[in-house]
Tab-separated table of C-alpha atoms and ligand atoms in Angstrom:
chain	number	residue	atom	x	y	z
I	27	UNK	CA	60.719	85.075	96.289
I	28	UNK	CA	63.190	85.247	93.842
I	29	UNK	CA	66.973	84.647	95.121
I	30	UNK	CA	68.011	88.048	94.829
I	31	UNK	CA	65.094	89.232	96.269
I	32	UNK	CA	66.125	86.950	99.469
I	33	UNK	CA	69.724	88.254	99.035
I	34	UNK	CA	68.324	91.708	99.684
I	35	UNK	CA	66.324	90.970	102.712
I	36	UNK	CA	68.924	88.507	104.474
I	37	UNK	CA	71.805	90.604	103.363
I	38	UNK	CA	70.563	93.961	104.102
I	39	UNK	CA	73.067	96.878	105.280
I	40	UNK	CA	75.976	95.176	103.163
I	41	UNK	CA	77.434	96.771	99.960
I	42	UNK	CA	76.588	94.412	97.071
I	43	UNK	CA	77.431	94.910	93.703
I	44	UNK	CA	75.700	93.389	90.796
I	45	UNK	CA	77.469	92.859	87.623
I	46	UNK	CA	80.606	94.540	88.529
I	47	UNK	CA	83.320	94.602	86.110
I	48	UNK	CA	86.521	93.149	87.997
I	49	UNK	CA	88.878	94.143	85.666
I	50	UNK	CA	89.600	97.700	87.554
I	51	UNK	CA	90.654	96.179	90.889
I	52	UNK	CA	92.545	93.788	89.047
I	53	UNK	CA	96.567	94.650	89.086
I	54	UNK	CA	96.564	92.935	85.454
I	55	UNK	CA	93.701	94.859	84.420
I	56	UNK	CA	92.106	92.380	82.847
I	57	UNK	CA	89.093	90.162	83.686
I	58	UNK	CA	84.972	89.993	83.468
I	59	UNK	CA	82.081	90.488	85.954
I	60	UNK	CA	81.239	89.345	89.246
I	61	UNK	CA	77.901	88.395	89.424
I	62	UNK	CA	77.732	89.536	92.472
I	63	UNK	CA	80.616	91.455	94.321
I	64	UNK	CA	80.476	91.988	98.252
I	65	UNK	CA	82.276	94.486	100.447
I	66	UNK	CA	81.760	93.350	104.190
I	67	UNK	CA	83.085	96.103	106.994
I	68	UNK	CA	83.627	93.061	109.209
I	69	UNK	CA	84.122	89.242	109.755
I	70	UNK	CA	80.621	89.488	110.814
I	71	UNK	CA	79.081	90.404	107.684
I	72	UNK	CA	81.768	88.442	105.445
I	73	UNK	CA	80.100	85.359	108.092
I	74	UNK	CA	77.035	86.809	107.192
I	75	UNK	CA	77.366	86.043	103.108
I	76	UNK	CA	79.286	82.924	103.333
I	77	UNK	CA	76.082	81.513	105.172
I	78	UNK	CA	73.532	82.699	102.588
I	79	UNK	CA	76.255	81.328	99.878
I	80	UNK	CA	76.501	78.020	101.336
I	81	UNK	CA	72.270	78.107	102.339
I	82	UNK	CA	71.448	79.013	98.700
I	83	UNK	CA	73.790	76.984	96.756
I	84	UNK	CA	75.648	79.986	95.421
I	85	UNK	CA	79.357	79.807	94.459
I	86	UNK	CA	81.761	82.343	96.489
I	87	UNK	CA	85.304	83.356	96.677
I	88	UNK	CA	87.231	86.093	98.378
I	89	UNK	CA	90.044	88.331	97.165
I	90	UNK	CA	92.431	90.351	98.470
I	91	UNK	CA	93.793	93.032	96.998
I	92	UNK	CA	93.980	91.260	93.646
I	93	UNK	CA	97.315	91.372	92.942
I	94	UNK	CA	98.236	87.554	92.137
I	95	UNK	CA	95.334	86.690	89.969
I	96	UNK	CA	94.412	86.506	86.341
I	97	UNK	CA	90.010	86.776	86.368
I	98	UNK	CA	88.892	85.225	82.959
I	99	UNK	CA	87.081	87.285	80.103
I	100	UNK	CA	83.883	85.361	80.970
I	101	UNK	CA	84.140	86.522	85.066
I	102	UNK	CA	83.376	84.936	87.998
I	103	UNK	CA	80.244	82.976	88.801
I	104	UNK	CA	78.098	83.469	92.229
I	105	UNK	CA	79.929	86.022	95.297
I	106	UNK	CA	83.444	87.243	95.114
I	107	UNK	CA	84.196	88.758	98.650
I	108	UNK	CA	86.578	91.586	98.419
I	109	UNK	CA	88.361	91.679	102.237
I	110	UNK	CA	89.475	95.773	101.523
I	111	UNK	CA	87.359	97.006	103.802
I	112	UNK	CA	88.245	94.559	106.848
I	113	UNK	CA	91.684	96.758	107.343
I	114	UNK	CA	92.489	96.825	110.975
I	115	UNK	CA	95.852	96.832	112.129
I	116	UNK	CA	96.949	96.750	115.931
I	117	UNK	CA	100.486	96.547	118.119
I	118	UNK	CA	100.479	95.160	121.065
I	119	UNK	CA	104.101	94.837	121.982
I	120	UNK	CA	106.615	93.512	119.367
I	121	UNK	CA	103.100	91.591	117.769
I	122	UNK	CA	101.276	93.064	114.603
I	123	UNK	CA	97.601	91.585	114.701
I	124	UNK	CA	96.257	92.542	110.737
I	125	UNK	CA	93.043	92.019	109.711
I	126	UNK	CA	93.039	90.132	106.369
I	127	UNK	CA	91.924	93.316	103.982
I	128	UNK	CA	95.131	95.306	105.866
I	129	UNK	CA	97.073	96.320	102.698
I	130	UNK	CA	100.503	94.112	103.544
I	131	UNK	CA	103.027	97.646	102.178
I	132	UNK	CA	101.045	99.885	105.043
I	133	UNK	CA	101.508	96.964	107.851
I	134	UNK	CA	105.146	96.671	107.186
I	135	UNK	CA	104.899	100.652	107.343
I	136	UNK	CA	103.094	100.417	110.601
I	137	UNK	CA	106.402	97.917	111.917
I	138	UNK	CA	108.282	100.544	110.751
I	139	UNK	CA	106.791	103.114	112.921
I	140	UNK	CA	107.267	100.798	115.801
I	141	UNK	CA	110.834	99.881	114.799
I	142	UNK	CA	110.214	96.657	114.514
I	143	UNK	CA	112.350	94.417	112.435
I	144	UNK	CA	111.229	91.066	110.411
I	145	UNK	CA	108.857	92.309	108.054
I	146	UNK	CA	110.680	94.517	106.078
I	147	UNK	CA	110.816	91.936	103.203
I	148	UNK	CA	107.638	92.526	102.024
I	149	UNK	CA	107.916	96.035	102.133
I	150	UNK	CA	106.868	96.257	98.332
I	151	UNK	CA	104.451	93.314	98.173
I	152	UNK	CA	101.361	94.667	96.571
I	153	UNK	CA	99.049	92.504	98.176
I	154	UNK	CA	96.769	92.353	101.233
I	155	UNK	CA	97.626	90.528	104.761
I	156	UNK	CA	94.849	87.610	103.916
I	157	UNK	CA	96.425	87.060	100.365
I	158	UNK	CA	100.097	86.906	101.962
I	159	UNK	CA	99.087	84.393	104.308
I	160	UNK	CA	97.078	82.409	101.219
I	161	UNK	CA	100.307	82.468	99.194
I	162	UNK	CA	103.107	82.618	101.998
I	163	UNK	CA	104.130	85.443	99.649
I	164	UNK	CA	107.789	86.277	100.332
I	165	UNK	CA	110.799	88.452	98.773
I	166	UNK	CA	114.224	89.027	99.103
I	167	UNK	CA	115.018	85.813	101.409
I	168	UNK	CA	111.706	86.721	103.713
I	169	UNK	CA	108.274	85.315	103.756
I	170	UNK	CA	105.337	85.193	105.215
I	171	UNK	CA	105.871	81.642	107.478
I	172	UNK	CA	109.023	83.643	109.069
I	173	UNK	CA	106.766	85.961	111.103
I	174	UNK	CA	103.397	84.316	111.480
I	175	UNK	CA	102.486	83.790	114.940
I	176	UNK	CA	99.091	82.207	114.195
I	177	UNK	CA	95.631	83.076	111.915
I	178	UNK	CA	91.672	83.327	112.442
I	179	UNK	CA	90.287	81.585	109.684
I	180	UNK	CA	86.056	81.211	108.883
I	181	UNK	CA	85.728	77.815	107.548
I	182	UNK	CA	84.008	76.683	104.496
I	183	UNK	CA	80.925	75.682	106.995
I	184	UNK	CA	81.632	78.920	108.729
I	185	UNK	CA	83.113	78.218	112.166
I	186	UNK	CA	85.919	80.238	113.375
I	187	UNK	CA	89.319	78.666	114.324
I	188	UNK	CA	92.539	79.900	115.465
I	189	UNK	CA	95.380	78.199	113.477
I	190	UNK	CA	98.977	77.807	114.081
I	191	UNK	CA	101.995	78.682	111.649
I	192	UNK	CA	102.288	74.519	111.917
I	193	UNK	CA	98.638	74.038	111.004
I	194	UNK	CA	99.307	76.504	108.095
I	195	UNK	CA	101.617	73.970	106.892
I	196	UNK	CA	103.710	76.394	104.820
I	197	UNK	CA	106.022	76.001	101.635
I	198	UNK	CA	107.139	77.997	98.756
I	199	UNK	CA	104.190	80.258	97.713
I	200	UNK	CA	101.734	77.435	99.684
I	201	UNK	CA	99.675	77.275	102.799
I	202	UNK	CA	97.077	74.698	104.022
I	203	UNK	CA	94.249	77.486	103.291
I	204	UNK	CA	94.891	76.397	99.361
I	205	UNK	CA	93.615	73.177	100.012
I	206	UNK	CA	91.079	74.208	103.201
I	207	UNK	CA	88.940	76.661	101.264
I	208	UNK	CA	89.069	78.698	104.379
I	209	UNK	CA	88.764	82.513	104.273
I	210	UNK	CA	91.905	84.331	106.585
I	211	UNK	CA	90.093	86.545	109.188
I	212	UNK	CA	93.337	88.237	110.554
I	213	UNK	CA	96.995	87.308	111.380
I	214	UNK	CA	99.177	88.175	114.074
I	215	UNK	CA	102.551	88.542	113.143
I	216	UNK	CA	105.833	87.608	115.621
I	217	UNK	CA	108.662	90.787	114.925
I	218	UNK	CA	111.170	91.658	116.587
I	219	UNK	CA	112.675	95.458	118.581
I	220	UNK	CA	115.184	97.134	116.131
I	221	UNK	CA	116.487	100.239	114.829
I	222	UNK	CA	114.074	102.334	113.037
I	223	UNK	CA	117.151	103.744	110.936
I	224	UNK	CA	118.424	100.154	110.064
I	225	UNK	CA	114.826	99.019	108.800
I	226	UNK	CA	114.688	101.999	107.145
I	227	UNK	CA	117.376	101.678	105.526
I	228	UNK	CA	116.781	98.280	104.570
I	229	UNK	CA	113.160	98.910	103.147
I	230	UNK	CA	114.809	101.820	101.034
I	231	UNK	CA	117.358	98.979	99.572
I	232	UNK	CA	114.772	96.442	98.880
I	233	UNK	CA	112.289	98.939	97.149
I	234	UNK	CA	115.264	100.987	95.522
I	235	UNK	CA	115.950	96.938	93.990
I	236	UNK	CA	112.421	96.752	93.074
I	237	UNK	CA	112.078	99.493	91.080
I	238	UNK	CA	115.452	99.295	89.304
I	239	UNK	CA	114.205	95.307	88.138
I	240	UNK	CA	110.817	95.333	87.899
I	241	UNK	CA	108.257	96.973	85.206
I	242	UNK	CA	106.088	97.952	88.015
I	243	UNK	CA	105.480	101.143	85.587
I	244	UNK	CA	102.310	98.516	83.469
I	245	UNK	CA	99.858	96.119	85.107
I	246	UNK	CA	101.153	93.041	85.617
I	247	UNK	CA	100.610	90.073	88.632
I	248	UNK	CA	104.506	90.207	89.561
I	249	UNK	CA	106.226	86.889	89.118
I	250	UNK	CA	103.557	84.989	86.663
I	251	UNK	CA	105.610	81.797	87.577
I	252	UNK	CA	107.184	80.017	90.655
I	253	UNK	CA	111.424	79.658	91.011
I	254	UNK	CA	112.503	76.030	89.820
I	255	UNK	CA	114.296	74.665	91.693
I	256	UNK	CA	117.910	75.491	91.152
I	257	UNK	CA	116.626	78.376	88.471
I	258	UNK	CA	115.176	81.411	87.844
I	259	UNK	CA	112.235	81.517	85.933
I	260	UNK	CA	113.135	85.159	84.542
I	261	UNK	CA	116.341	83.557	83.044
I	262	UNK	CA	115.428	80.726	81.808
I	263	UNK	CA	112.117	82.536	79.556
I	264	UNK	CA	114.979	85.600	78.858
I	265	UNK	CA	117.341	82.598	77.926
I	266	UNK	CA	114.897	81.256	75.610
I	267	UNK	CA	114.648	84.587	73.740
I	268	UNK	CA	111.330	85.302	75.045
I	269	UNK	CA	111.693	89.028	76.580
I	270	UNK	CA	109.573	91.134	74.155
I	271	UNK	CA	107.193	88.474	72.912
I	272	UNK	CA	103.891	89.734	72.485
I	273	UNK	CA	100.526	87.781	72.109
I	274	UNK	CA	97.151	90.617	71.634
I	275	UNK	CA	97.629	92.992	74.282
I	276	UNK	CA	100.026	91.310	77.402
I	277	UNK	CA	104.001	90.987	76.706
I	278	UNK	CA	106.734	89.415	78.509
I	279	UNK	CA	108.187	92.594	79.919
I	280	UNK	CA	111.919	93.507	78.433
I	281	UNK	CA	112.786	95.032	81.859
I	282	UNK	CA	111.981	91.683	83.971
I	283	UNK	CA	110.917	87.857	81.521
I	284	UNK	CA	109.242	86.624	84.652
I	285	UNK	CA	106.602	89.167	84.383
I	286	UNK	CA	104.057	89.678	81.783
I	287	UNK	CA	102.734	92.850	81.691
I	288	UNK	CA	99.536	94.239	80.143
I	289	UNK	CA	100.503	97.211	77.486
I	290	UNK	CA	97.636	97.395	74.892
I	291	UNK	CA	94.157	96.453	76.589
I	292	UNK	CA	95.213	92.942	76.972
I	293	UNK	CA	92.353	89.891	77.616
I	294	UNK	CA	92.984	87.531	80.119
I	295	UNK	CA	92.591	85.336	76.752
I	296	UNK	CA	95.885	87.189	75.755
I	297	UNK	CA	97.703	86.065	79.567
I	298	UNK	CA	96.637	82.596	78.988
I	299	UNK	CA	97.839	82.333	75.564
I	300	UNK	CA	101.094	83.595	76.481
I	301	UNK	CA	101.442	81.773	79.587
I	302	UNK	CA	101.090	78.428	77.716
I	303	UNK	CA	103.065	79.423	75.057
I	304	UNK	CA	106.243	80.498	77.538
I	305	UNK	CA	105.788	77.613	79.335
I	306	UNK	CA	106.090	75.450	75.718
I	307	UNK	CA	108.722	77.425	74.494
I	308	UNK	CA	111.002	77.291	78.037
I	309	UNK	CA	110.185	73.499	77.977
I	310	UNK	CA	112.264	72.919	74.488
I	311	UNK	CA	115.082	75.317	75.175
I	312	UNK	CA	115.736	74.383	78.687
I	313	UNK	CA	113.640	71.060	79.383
I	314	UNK	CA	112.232	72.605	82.800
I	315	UNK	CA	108.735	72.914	82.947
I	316	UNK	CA	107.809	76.232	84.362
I	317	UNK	CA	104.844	76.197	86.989
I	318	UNK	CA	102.294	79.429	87.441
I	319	UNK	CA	102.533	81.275	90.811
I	320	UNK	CA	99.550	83.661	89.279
I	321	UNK	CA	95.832	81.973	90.244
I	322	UNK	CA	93.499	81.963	87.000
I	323	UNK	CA	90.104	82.120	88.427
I	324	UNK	CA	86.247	82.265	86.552
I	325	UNK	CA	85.280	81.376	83.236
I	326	UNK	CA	86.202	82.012	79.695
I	327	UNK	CA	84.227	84.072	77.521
E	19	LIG	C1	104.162	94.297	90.922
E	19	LIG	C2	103.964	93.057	91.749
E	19	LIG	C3	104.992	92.566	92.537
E	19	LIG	C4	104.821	91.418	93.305
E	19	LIG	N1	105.860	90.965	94.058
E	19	LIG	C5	105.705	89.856	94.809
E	19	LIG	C6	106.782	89.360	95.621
E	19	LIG	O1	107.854	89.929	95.682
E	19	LIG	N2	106.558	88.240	96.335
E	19	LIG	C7	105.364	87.568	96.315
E	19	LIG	O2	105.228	86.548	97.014
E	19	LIG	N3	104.346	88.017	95.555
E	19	LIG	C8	104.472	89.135	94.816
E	19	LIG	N4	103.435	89.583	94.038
E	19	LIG	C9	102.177	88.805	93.995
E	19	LIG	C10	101.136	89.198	95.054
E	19	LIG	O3	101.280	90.543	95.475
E	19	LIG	C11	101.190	88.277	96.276
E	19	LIG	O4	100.983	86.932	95.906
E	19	LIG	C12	100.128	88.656	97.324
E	19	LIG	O5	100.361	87.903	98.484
E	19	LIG	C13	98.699	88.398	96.851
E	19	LIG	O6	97.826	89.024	97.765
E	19	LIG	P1	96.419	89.598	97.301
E	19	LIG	O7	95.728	90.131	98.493
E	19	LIG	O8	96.595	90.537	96.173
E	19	LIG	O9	95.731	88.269	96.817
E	19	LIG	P2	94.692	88.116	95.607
E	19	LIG	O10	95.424	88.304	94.320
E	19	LIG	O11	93.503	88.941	95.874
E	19	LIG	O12	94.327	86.580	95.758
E	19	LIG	C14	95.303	85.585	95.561
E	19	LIG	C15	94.718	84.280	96.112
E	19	LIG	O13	94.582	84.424	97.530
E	19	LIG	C16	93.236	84.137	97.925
E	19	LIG	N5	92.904	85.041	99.034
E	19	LIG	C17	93.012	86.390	99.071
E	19	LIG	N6	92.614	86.859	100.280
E	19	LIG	C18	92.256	85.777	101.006
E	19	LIG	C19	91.743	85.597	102.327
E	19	LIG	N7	91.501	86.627	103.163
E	19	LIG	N8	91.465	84.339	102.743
E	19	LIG	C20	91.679	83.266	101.927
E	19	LIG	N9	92.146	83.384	100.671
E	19	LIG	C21	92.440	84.609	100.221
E	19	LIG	C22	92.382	84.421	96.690
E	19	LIG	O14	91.187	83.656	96.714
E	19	LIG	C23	93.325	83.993	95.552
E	19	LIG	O15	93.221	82.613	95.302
E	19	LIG	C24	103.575	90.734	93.277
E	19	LIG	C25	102.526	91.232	92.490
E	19	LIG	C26	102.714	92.374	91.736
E	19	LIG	C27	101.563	92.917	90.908
């Protein structure tokens, strides 16, 4: 029996895709195919795959909503997991529980509703709950390690935990799942009672900011590179005299240096060229090394 063949009979009843070109759930637009790209409805089936993965030998990765990642020309080897479909969202008091697909914009939307206050940071974070947690993606003074209560992870060797915001072992744009390898299940999320008209309010400001500084009119991955310490990575590249520069199709956006957005059918060939070459160019104007927030993932072409 041929693997696929086996794929098909142990994997029944799950949405595979074979081949599938990864560069249209991309935010950068750019990227190759997935050998083989899986939509689970639930942490069982998303068990379910990682088991015949790790059984068969086969590479696999999830994504979220695929908003911090550059996916190579070449594309990604083996399983990539998309979590979209695992999307539940529940309140239970001043608690969100979110499954990890949960699109993060509609949970803060969903606090909202309940007037509850503490997530209104990431009101315009284009990403899902189980990338959030991945990244401890955060905005505006807020991030993710400010509200998490606690996460259900599957393990690489597929056993469930329950982890702490201490086990996470957060810092800037880093949790423990980096180095674990773990997939996020779900996370519950500590807010706090407010005024629906004050969060409001607040979410207006912080997406009225967004839109005023940020190109989100092109495909881009947001912020391609972490803050420096003491810096802005936007200034210093803008400082350098790098807004406008253009390698192939992807240029370091006038509007906002720190992100590099995809204007004429760009490669993720043109992304990594320009990403090296900003990071070379900031390095002899400013002597501060600049260091990628965006996740390049699968092989060149
Ligand atoms: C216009 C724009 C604005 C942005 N603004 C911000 C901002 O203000 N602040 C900020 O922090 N980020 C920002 N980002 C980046 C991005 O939205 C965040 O990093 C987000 O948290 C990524 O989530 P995702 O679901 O898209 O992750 P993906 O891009 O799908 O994946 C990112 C990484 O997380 C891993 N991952 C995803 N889901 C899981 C899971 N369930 N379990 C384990 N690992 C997982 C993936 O394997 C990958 O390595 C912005 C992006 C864009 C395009």
């Amino acid at each position: 029996m041929s693997v696929i063949e086996k794929m098909l009979e142990i994997l029944e009843g799950i949405d595979i895709r074979f081949k599938e070109p990864l560069h249209s759930y991309s935010y950068t637009k750019v990227g190759g195919e997935a050998d083989y790209l899986v939509f689970p409805r639930n942490r069982f089936e998303l068990a379910r795959v990682v088991k015949f993965a790790n059984q068969e030998d086969i590479p696999w990765m999830v994504l979220g909503n695929a908003s911090n990642i550059i996916v190579r020309d070449g594309g990604i080897r083996g399983f990539v997991i998309l979590c979209d479909k695992l999307n539940n969202v529940s309140v239970d008091g001043y608690t969100i529980e979110a499954e990890a697909g949960a699109n993060l914009i509609e949970t803060t939307r969903i606090a909202l509703r309940h007037s509850l206050t503490g997530f209104e940071f990431a009101c315009g974070i284009p990403g899902s709950v189980g990338g959030a947690v991945f990244m401890n993606a955060g905005a505006y003074g807020g991030e993710i390690a400010h509200i998490l209560q606690s996460c259900k992870v599957l393990t690489k060797d597929g056993e469930i935990e329950t982890l702490s915001a201490k086990d996470l072992a957060f810092g800037y744009r880093h949790s423990a799942i980096q180095e674990s390898g773990s997939v996020v299940l779900s996370a519950k999320f500590a807010l706090a009672p407010g005024s629906h008209q004050i969060i409001k309010q607040e979410m207006d400001r912080l997406t009225h900011l967004r839109e005023l500084k940020q190109p989100l009119e092109y495909p881009s991955c947001g912020s391609v590179f972490k803050r420096p310490v003491g810096h802005f990575a936007g200034q210093l590249i803008s400082e350098a005299g790098l807004k406008g520069y253009r390698i192939g199709g992807v240029e370091v956006s006038e509007k906002h240096a720190g992100f590099m957005i995809n204007v004429a059918d760009g490669t993720a060939k043109d992304y990594e060229d320009l990403i090296e070459s900003v990071i070379e160019k900031v390095k002899e104007h400013s002597g501060i090394t600049l260091e990628r927030e965006v996740r390049i993932l699968g092989e060149s072409k």
